[in-house]
Short mmCIF file of C-alpha atoms in Angstrom, two decimals:
data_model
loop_
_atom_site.label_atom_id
_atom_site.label_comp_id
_atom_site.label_asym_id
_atom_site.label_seq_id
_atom_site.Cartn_x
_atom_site.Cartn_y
_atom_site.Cartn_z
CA UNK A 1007 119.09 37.16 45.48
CA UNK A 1008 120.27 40.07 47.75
CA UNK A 1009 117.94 42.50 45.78
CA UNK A 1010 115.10 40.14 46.85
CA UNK A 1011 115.92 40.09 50.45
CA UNK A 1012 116.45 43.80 50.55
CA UNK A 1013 112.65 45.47 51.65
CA UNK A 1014 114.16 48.96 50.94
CA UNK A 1015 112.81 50.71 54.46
CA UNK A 1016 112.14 48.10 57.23
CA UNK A 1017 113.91 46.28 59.52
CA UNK A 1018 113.97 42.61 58.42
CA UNK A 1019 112.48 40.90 61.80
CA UNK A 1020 113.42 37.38 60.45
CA UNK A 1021 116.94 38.62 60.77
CA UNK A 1022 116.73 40.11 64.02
CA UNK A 1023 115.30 37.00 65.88
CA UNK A 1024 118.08 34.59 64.38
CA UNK A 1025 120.69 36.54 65.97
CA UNK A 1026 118.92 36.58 69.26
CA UNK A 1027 117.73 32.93 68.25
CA UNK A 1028 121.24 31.59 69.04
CA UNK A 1029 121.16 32.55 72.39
CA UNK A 1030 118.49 30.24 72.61
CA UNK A 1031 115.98 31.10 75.85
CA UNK A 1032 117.64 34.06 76.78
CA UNK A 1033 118.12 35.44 73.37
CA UNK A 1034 114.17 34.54 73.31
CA UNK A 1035 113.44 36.73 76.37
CA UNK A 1036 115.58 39.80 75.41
CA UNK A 1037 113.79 39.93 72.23
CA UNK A 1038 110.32 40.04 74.13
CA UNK A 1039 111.44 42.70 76.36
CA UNK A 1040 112.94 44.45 73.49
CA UNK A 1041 109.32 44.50 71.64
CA UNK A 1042 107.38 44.41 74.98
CA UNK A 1043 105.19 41.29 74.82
CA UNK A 1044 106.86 40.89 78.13
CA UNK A 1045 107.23 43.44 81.00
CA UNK A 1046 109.12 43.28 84.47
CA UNK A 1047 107.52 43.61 87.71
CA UNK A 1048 108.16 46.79 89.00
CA UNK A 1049 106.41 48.31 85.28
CA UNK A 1050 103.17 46.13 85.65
CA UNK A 1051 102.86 47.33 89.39
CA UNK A 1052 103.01 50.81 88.36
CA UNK A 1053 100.77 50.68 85.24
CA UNK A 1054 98.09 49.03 87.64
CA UNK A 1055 98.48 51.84 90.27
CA UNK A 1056 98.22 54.34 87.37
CA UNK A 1057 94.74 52.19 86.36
CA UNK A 1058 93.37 52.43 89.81
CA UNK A 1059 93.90 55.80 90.41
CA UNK A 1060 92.34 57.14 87.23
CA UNK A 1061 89.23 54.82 87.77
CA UNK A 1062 89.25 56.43 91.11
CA UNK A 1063 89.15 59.83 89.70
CA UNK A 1064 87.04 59.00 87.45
CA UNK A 1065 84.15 57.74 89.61
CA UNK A 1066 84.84 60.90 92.00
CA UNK A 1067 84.06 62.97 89.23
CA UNK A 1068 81.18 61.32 87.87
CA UNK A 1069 79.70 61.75 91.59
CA UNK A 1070 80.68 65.30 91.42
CA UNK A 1071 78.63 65.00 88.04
CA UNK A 1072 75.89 63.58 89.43
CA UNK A 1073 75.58 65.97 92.11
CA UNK A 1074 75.83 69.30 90.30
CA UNK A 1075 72.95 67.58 87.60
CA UNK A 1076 70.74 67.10 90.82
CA UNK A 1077 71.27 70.55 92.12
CA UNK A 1078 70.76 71.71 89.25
CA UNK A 1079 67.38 70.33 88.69
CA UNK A 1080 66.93 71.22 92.29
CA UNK A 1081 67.26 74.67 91.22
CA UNK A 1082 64.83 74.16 87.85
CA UNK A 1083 62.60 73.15 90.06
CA UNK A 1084 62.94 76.37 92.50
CA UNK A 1085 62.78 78.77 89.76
CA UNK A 1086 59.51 77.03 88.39
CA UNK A 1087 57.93 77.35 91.91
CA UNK A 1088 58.84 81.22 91.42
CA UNK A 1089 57.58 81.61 88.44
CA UNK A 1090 54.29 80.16 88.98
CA UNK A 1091 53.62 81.64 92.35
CA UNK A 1092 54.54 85.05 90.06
CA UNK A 1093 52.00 83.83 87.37
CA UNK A 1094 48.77 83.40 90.62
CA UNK A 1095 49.84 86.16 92.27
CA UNK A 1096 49.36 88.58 88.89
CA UNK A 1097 45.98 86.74 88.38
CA UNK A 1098 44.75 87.52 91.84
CA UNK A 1099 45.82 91.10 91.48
CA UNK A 1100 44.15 91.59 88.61
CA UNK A 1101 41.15 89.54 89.30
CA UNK A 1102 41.02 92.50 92.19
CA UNK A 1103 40.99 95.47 89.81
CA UNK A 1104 44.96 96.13 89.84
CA UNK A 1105 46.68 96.10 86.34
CA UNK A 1106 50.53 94.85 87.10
CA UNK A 1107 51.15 96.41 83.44
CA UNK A 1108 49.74 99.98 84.15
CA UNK A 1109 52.85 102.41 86.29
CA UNK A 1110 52.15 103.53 89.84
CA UNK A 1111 51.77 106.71 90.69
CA UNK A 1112 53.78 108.48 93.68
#
């Protein structure tokens, strides 16, 4: 019968919460402090600070997010504007005769 009992490698739990199960309520709360179903005061405090200080770093950095994406854009959007204005102003020169390909001479 003791061969049956014995698991081999883990703790039987059964076991454990009789012996804190004669110590009746107070056995019962050690037991949930021990496994941490229940938590004192100062520990939930802190764990909620903790929460609300990396949900406030983590909205300042999605608005730091959001405002590098519009800069960039803002700067897509700038470099397009170059690019065209550099695309008219080689039509107009060589709607006037002058070849931007051909080299100057000095």
């Amino acid at each position: 019968m003791a061969a049956a009992e014995d698991t081999g490698g883990s703790p039987d739990i059964g076991k454990i919460l009789n012996q804190f199960g004669q110590y009746g309520i107070v056995g019962l709360v050690v037991v949930l402090l021990i496994v941490g179903v229940i938590v004192p005061r100062y520990v939930m405090n802190n764990l909620l600070a903790e929460k609300d200080s990396w949900r406030e770093a983590f909205e300042k950095e999605r608005a730091a997010h959001e405002l590098s994406r519009l800069q960039l854009a803002k700067a897509e959007e700038r470099g397009d504007v170059a690019i065209e204005q550099g695309r008219t102003l080689t039509a107009l020169l060589q709607t006037l005769g002058h070849d931007p390909e051909l080299p100057r001479s000095a």
